[in-house]
PDB file of C-alpha atoms in Angstrom:
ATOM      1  CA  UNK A   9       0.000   0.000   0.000  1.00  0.00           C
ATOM      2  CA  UNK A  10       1.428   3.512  -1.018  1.00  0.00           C
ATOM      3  CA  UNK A  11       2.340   6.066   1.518  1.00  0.00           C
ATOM      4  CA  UNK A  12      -0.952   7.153   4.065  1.00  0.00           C
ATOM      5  CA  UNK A  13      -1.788  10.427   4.283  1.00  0.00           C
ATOM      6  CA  UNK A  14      -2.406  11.331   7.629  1.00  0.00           C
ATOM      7  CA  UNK A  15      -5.065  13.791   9.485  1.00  0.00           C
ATOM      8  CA  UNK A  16      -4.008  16.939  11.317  1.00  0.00           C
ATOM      9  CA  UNK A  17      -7.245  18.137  12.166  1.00  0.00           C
ATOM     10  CA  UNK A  18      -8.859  17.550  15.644  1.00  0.00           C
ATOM     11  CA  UNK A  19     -11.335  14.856  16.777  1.00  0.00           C
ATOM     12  CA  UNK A  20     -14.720  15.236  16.452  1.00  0.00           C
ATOM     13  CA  UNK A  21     -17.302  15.801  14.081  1.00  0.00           C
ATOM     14  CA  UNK A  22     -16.894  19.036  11.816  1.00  0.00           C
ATOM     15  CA  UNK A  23     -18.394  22.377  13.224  1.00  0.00           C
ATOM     16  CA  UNK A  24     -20.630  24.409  12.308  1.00  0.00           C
ATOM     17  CA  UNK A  25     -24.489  24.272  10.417  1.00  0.00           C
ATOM     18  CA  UNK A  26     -25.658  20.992   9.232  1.00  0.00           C
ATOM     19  CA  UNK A  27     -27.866  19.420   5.889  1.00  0.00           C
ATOM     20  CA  UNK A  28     -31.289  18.452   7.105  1.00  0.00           C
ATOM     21  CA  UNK A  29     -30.031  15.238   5.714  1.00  0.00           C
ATOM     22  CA  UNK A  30     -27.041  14.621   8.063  1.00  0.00           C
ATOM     23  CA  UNK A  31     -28.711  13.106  10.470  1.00  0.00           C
ATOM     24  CA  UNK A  32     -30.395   9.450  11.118  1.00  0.00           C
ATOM     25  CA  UNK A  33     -32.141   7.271   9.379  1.00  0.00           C
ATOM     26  CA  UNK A  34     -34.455   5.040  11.370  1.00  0.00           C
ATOM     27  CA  UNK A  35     -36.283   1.275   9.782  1.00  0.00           C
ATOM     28  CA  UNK A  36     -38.960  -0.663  11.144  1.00  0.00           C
ATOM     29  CA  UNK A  37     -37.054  -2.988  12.591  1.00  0.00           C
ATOM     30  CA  UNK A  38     -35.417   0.169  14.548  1.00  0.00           C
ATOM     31  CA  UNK A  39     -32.041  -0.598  12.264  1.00  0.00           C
ATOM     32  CA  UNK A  40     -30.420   2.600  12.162  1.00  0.00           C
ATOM     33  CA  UNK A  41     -28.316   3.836   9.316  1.00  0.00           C
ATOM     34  CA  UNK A  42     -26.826   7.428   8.142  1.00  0.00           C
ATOM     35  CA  UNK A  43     -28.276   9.935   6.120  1.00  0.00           C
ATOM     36  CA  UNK A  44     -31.828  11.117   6.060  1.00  0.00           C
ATOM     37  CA  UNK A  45     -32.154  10.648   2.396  1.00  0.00           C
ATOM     38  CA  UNK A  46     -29.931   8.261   1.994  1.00  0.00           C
ATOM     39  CA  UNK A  47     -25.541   8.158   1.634  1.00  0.00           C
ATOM     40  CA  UNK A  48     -23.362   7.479  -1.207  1.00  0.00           C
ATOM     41  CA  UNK A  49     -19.551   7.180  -1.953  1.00  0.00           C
ATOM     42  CA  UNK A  50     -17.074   7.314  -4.752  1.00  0.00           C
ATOM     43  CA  UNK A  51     -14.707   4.213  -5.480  1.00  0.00           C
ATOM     44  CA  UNK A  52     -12.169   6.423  -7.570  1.00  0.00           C
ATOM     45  CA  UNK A  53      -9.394   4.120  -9.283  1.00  0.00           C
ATOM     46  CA  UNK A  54      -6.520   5.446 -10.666  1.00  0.00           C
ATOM     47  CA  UNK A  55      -6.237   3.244 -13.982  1.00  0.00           C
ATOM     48  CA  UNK A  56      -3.011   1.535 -12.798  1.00  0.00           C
ATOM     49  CA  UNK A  57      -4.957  -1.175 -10.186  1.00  0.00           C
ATOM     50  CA  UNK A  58      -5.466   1.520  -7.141  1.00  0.00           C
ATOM     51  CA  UNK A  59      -8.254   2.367  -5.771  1.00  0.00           C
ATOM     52  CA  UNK A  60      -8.516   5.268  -3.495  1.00  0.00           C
ATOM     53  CA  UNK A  61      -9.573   4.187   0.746  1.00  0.00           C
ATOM     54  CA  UNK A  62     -10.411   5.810   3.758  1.00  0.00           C
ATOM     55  CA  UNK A  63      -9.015   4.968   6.739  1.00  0.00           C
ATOM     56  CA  UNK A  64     -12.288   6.507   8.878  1.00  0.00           C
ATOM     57  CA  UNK A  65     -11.467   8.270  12.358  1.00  0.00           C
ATOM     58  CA  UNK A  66     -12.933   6.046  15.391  1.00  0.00           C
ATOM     59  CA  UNK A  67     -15.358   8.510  16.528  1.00  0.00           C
ATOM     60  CA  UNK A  68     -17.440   7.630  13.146  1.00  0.00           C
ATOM     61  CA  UNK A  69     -19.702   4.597  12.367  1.00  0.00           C
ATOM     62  CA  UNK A  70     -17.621   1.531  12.024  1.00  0.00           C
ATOM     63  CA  UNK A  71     -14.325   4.209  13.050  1.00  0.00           C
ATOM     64  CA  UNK A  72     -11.481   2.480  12.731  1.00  0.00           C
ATOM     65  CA  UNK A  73     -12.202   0.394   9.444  1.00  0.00           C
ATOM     66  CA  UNK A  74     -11.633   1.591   5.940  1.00  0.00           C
ATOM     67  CA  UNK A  75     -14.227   2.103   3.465  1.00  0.00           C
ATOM     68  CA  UNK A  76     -14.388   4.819   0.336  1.00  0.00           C
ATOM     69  CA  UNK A  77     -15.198   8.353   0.774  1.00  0.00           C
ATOM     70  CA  UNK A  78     -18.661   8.919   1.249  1.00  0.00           C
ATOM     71  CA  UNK A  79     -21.650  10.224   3.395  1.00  0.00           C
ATOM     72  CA  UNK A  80     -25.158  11.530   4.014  1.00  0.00           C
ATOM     73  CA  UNK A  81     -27.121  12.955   0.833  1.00  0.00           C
ATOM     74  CA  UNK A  82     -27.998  16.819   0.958  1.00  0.00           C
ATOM     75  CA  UNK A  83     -31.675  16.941   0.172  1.00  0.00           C
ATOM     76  CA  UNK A  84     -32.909  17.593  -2.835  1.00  0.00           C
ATOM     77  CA  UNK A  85     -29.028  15.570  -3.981  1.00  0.00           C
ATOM     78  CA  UNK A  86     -28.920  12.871  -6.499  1.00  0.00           C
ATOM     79  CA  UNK A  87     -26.482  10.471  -5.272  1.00  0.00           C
ATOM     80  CA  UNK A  88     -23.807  10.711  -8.197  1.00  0.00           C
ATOM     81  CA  UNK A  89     -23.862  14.934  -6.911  1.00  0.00           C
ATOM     82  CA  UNK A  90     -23.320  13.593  -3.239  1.00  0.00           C
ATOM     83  CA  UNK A  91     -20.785  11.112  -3.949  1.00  0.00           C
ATOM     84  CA  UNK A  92     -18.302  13.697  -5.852  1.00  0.00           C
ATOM     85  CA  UNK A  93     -18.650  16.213  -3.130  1.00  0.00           C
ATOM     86  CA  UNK A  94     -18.233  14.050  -0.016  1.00  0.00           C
ATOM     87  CA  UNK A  95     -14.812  12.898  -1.989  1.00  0.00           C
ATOM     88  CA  UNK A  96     -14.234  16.015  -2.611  1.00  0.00           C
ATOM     89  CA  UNK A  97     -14.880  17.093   1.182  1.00  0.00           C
ATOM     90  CA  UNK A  98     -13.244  14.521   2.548  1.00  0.00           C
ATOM     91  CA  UNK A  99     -10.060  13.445   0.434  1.00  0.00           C
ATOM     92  CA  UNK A 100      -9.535  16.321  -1.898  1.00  0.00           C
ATOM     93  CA  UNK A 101     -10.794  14.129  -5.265  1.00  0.00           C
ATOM     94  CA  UNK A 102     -11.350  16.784  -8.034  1.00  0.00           C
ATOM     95  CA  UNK A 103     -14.460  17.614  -8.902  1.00  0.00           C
ATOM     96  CA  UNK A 104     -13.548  17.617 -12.606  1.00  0.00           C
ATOM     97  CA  UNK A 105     -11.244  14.462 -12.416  1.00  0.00           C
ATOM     98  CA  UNK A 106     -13.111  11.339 -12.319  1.00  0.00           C
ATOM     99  CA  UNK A 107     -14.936   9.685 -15.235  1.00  0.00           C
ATOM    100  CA  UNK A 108     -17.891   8.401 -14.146  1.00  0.00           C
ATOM    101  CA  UNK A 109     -17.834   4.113 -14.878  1.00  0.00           C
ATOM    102  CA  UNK A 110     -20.869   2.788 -12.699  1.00  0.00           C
ATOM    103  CA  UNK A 111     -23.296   2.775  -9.673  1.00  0.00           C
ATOM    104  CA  UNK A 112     -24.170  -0.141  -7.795  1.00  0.00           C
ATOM    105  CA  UNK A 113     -26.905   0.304  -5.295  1.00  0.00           C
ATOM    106  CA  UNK A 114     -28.196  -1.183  -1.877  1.00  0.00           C
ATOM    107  CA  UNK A 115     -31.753  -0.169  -1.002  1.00  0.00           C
ATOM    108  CA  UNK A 116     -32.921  -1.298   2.361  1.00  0.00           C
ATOM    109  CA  UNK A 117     -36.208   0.076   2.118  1.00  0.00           C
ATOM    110  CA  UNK A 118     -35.882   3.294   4.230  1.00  0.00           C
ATOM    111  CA  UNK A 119     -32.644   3.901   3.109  1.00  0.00           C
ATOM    112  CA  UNK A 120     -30.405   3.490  -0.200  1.00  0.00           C
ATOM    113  CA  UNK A 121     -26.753   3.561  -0.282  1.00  0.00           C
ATOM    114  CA  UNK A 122     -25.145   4.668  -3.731  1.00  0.00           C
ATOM    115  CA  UNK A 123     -21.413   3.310  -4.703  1.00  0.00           C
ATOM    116  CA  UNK A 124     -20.533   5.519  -7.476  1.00  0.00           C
ATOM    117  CA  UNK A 125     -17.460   3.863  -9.664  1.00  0.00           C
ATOM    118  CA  UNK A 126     -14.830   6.484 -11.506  1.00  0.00           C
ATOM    119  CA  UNK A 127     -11.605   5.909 -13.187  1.00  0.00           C
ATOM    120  CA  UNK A 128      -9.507   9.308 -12.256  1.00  0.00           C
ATOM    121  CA  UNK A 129      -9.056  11.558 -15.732  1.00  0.00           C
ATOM    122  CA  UNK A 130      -5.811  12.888 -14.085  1.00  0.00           C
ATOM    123  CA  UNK A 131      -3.423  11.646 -11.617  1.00  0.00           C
ATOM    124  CA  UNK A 132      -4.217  13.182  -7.940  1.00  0.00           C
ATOM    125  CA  UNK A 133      -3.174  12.535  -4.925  1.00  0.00           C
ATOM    126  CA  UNK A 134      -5.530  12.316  -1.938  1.00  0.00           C
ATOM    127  CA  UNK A 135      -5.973  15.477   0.711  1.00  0.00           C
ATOM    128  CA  UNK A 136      -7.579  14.785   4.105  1.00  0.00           C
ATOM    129  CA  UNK A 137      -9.452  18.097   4.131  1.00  0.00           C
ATOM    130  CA  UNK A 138     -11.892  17.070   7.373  1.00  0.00           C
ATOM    131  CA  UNK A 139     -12.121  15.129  10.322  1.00  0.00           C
ATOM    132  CA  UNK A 140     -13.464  12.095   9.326  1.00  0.00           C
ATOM    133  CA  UNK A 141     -10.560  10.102   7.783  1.00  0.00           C
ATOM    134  CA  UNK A 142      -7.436   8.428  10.109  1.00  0.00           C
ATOM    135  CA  UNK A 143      -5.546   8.335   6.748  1.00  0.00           C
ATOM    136  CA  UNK A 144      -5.918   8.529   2.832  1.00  0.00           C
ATOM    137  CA  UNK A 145      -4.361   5.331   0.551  1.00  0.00           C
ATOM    138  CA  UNK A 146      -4.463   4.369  -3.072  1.00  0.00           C
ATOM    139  CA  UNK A 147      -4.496   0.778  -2.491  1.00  0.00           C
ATOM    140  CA  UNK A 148      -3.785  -1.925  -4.911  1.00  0.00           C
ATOM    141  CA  UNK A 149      -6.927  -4.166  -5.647  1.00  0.00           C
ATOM    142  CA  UNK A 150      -5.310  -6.990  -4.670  1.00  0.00           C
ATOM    143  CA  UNK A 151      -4.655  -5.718  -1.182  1.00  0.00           C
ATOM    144  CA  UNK A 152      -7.684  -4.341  -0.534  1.00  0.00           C
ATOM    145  CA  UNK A 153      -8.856  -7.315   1.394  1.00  0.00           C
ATOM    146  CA  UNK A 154      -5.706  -7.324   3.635  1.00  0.00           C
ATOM    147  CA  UNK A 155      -7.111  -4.547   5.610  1.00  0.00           C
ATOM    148  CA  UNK A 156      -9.967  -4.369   8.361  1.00  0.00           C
ATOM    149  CA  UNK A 157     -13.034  -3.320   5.969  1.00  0.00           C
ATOM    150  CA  UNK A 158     -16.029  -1.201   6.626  1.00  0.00           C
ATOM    151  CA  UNK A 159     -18.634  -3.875   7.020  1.00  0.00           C
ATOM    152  CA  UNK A 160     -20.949  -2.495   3.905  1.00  0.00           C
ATOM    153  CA  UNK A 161     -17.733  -1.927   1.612  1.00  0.00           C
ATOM    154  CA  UNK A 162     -16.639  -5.416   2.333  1.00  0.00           C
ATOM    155  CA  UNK A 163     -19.763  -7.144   1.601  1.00  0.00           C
ATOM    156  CA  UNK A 164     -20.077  -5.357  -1.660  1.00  0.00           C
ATOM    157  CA  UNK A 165     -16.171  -4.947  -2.930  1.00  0.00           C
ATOM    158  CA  UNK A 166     -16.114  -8.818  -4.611  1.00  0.00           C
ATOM    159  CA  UNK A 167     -18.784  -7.997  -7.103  1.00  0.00           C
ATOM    160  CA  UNK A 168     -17.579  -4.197  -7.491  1.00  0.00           C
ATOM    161  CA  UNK A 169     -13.853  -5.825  -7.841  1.00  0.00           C
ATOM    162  CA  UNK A 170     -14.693  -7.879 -10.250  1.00  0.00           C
ATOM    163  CA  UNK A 171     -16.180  -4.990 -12.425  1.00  0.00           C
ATOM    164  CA  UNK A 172     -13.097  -2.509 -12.063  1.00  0.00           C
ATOM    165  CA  UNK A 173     -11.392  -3.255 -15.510  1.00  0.00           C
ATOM    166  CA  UNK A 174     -15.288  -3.575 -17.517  1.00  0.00           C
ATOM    167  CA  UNK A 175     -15.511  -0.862 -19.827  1.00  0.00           C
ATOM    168  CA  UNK A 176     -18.482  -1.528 -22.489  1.00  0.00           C
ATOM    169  CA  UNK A 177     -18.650   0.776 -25.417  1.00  0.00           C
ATOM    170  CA  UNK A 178     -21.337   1.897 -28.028  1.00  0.00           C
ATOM    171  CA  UNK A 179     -20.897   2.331 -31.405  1.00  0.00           C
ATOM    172  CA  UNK A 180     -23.865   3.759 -33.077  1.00  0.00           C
ATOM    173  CA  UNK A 181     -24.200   3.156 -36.885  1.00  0.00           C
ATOM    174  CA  UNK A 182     -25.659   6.916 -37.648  1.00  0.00           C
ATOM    175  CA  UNK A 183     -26.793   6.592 -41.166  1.00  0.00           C
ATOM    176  CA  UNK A 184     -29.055   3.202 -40.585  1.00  0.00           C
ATOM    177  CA  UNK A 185     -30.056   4.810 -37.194  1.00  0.00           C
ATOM    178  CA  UNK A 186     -31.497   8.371 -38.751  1.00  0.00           C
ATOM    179  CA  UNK A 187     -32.996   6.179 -41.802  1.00  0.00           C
ATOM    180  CA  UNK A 188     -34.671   4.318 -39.619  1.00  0.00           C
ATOM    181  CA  UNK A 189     -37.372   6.977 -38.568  1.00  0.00           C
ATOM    182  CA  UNK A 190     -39.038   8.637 -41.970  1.00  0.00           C
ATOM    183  CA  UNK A 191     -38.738  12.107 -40.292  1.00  0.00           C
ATOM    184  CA  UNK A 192     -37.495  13.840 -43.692  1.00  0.00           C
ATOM    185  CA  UNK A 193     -33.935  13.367 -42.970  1.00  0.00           C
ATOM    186  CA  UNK A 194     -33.000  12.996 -46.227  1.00  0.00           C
ATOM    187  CA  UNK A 195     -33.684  16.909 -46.897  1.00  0.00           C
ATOM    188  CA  UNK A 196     -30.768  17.283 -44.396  1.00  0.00           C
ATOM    189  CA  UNK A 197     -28.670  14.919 -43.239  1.00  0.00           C
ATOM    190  CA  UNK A 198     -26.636  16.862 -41.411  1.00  0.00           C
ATOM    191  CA  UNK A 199     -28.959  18.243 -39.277  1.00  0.00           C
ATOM    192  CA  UNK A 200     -30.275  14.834 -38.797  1.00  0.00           C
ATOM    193  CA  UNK A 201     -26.734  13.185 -37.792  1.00  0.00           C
ATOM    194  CA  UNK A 202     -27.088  16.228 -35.258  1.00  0.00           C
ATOM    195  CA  UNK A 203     -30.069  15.763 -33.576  1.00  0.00           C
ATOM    196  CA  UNK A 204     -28.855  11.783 -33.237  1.00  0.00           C
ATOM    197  CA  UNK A 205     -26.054  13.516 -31.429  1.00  0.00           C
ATOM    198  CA  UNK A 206     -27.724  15.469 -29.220  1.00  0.00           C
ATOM    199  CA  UNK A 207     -29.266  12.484 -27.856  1.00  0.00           C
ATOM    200  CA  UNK A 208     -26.384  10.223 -27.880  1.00  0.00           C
ATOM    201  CA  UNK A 209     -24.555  13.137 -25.565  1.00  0.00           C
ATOM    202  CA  UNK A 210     -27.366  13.384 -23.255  1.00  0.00           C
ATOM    203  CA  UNK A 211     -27.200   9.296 -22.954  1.00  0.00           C
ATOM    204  CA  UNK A 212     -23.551   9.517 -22.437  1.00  0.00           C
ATOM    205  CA  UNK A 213     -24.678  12.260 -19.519  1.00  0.00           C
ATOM    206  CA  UNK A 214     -27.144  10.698 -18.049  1.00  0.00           C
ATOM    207  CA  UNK A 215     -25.892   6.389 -18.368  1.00  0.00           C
ATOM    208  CA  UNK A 216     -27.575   3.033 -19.426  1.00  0.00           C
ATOM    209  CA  UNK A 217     -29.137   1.300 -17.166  1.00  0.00           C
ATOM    210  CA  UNK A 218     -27.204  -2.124 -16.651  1.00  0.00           C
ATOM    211  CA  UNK A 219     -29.855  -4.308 -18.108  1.00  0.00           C
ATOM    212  CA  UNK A 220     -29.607  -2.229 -21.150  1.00  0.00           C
ATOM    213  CA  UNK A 221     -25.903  -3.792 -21.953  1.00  0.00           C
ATOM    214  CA  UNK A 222     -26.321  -6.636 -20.102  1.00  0.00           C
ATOM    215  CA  UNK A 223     -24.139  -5.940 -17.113  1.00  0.00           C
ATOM    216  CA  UNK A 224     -24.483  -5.714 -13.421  1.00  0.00           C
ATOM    217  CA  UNK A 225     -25.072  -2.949 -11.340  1.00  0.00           C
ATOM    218  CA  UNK A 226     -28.348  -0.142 -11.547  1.00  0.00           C
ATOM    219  CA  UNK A 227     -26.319   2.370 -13.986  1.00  0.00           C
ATOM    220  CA  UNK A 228     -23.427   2.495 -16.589  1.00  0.00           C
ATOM    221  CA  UNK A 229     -21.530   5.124 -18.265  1.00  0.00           C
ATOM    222  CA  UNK A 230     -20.003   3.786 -21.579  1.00  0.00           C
ATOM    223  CA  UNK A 231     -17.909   4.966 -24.140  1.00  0.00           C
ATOM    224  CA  UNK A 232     -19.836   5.800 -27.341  1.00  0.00           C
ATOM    225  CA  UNK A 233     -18.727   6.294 -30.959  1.00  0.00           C
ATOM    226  CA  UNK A 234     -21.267   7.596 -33.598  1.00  0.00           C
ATOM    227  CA  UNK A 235     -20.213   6.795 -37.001  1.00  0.00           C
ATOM    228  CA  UNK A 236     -21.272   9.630 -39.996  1.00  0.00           C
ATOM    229  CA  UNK A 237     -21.216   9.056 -43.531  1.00  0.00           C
ATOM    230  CA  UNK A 238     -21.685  11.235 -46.620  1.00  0.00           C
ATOM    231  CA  UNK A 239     -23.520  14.202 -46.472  1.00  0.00           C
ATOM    232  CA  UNK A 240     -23.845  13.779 -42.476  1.00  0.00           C
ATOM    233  CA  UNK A 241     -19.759  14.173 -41.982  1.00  0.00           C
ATOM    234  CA  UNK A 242     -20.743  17.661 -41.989  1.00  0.00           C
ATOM    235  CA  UNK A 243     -22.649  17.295 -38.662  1.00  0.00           C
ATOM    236  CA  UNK A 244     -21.481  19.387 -35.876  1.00  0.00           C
ATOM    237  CA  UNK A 245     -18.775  17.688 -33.411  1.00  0.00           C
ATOM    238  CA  UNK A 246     -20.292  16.768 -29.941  1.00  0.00           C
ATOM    239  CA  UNK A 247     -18.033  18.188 -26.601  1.00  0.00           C
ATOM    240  CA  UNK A 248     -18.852  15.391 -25.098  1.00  0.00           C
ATOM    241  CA  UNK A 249     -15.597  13.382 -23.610  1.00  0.00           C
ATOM    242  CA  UNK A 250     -17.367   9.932 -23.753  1.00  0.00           C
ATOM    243  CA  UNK A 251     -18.721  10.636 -27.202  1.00  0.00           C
ATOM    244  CA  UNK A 252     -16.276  10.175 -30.257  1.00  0.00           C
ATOM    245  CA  UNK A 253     -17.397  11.092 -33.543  1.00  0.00           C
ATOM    246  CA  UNK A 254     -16.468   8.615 -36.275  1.00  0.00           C
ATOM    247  CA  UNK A 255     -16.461  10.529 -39.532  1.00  0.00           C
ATOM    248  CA  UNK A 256     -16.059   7.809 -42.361  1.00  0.00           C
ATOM    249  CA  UNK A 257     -13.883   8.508 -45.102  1.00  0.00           C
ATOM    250  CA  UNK A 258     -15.316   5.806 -47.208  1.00  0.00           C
ATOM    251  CA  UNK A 259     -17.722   3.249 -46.430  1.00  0.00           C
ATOM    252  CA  UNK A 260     -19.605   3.681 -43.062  1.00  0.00           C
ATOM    253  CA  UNK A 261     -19.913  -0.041 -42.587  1.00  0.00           C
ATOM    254  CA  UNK A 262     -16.241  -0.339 -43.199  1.00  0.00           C
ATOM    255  CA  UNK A 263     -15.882   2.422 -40.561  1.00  0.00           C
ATOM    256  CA  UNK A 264     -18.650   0.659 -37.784  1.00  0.00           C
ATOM    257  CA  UNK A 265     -16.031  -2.402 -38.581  1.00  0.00           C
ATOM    258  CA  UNK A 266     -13.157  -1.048 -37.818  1.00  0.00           C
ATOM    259  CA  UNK A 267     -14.396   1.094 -34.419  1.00  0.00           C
ATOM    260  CA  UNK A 268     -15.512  -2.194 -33.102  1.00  0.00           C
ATOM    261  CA  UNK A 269     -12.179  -4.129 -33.311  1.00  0.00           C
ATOM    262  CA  UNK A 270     -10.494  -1.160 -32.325  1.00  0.00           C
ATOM    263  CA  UNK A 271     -12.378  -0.988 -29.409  1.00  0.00           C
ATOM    264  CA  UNK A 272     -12.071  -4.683 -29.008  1.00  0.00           C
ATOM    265  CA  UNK A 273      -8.219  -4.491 -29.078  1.00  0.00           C
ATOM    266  CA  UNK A 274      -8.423  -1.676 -26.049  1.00  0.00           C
ATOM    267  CA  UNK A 275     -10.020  -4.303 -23.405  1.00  0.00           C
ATOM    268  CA  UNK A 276     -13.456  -2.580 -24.016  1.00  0.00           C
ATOM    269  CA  UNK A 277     -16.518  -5.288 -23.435  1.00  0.00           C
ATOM    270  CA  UNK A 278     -19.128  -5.472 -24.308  1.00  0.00           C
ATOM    271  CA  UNK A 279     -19.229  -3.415 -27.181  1.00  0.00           C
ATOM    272  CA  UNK A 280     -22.808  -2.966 -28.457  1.00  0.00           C
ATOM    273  CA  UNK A 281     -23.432  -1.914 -31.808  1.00  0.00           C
ATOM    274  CA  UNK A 282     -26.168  -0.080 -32.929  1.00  0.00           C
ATOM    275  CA  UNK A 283     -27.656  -0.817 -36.396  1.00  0.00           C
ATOM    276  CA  UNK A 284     -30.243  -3.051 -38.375  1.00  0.00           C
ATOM    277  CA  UNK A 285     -28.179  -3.579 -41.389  1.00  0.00           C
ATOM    278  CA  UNK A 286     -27.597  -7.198 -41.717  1.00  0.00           C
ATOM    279  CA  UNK A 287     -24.675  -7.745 -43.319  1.00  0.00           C
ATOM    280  CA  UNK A 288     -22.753  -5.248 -40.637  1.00  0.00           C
ATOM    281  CA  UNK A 289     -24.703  -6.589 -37.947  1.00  0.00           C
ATOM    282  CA  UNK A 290     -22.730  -9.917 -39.269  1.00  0.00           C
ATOM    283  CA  UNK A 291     -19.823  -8.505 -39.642  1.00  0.00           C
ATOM    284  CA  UNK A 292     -19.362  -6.546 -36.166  1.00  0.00           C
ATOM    285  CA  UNK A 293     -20.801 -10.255 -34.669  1.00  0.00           C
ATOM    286  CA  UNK A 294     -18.204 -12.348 -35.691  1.00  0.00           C
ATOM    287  CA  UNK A 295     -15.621 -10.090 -34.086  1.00  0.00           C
ATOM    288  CA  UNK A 296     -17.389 -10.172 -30.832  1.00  0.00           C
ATOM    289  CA  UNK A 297     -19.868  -7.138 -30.716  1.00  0.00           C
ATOM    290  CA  UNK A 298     -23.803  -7.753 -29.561  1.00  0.00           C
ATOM    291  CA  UNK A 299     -26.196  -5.879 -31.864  1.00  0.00           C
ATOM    292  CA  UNK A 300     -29.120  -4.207 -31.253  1.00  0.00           C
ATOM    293  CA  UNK A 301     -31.590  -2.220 -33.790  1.00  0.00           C
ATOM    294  CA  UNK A 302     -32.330   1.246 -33.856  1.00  0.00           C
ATOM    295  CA  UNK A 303     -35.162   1.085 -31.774  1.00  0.00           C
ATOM    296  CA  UNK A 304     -32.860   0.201 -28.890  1.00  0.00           C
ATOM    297  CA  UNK A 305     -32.047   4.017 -28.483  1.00  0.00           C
ATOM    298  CA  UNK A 306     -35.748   5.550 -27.968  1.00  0.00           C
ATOM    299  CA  UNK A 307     -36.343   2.784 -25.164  1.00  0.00           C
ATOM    300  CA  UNK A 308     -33.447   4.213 -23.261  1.00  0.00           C
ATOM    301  CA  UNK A 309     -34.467   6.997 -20.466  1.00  0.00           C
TER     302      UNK A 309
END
């Protein structure tokens, strides 16, 4: 395990005004858990087989154990919003430095706990900027089970361990996706390829659910490529970081073709193509891709 950093600050919880939602949670059963509306953390890895830990002060729930950053949600806070800041609060993770990978959640009834999964963008290292942390470690995964675990991390780190190198990617075939929907996109193509872009960047905002790629956990964020063609090259180019746009110099089928296997060759799985042409959707099969139609994009939310 790399270097700790260690906490300066006094014991105790933090001073000053409180979120209606830091307080606790009570079930029927009387079980007690933190966080009016709920808590969520971040499991930030670092792309080389770290993942960032919390070595939690002994006044806290479970003190003494280590966990991820995390903590009560604000109200009116989505739990993606809460985990960024409480990592950000507590361990100095920029705000603007994680790529968002997955969420896997536990709902107990009267109260949900969010993991939110990130791969950093940029290498940082860990600041204990509260009380609530003993020390801050990127630990390798392989070690992670060496140390004394918060009892809810530990139950769910197997499954989210065995998800930390998954990576699924979407490659959108744009002209057999806008021809699919008689809309008059063949008066402007361009424009069409556009609007298909505005709603592949709000997907790539917003995530699949898992069941919608076939993979575990409530939501994913993959990579997506959107291939143009033709007159649609022209479209505009999204900002989007998880949203490359593929404009084909020659055949768009020849392009879908080679974004797959490209992606393939990076470790991305599963790569999902998007398309109802039959020979591609042959094609980007035998090289390991799963293929759904263009209807597959409306029925996402």
């Amino acid at each position: 395990m790399d270097d700790e950093q260690p906490n300066t600050a006094p014991p105790g919880p933090p001073p000053g005004p409180r979120d209606p939602g830091d307080a606790w949670a009570t079930g029927p059963d009387g079980t007690r858990a933190w966080g009016r509306f709920g808590a969520a953390g971040l499991l930030v890895d670092d792309g080389a087989g770290r993942v960032l830990l919390q070595h939690r002060v002994e006044w806290s729930h479970h003190g003494g154990t280590w966990g991820i950053p995390g903590g009560a949600r604000h109200q009116h806070e989505d739990p993606v919003t809460a985990a960024l800041r409480e990592s950000a609060e507590e361990a100095g993770v920029p705000l603007d430095g994680v790529d968002l990978r997955h969420t896997a959640l536990l709902d107990l009834g009267f109260w949900t706990y969010t993991t939110v999964v990130g791969r950093a963008s940029r290498p940082f290292e860990p600041v204990i900027a509260d009380r609530e942390s003993i020390a801050l470690a990127w630990v390798p995964v392989d070690e992670v089970t060496d140390l004394p675990l918060h009892p809810g991390f530990g139950a769910s780190w197997p499954a989210l361990r065995a998800a930390v190198d998954t990576t699924p990617h979407v490659v959108v075939d744009a002209a057999n996706v806008v021809g699919s929907v008689p809309d008059g996109w063949w008066r402007d193509r361009a424009g069409a390829a556009d609007r298909l872009l505005a709603r592949v960047t709000a997907l790539a905002a917003g995530g699949l659910p898992g069941s919608a790629i076939d993979l575990p956990f409530a939501t994913w964020w993959p990579r997506w490529s959107v291939v143009l063609e033709g007159e649609a090259r022209s479209a505009a180019a999204t900002s989007a970081p998880a949203v490359d746009v593929v404009r084909a110099t020659g055949s768009g089928d020849d392009a879908v073709l080679a974004t797959v296997e490209a992606a393939r060759a990076a470790g991305d799985a599963p790569v999902v193509v998007v398309t109802a042409d039959r020979e591609l959707r042959a094609r980007v099969e035998a090289v390991g891709a799963v293929v759904h139609g263009p209807g597959w994009l409306p029925d996402q939310p």
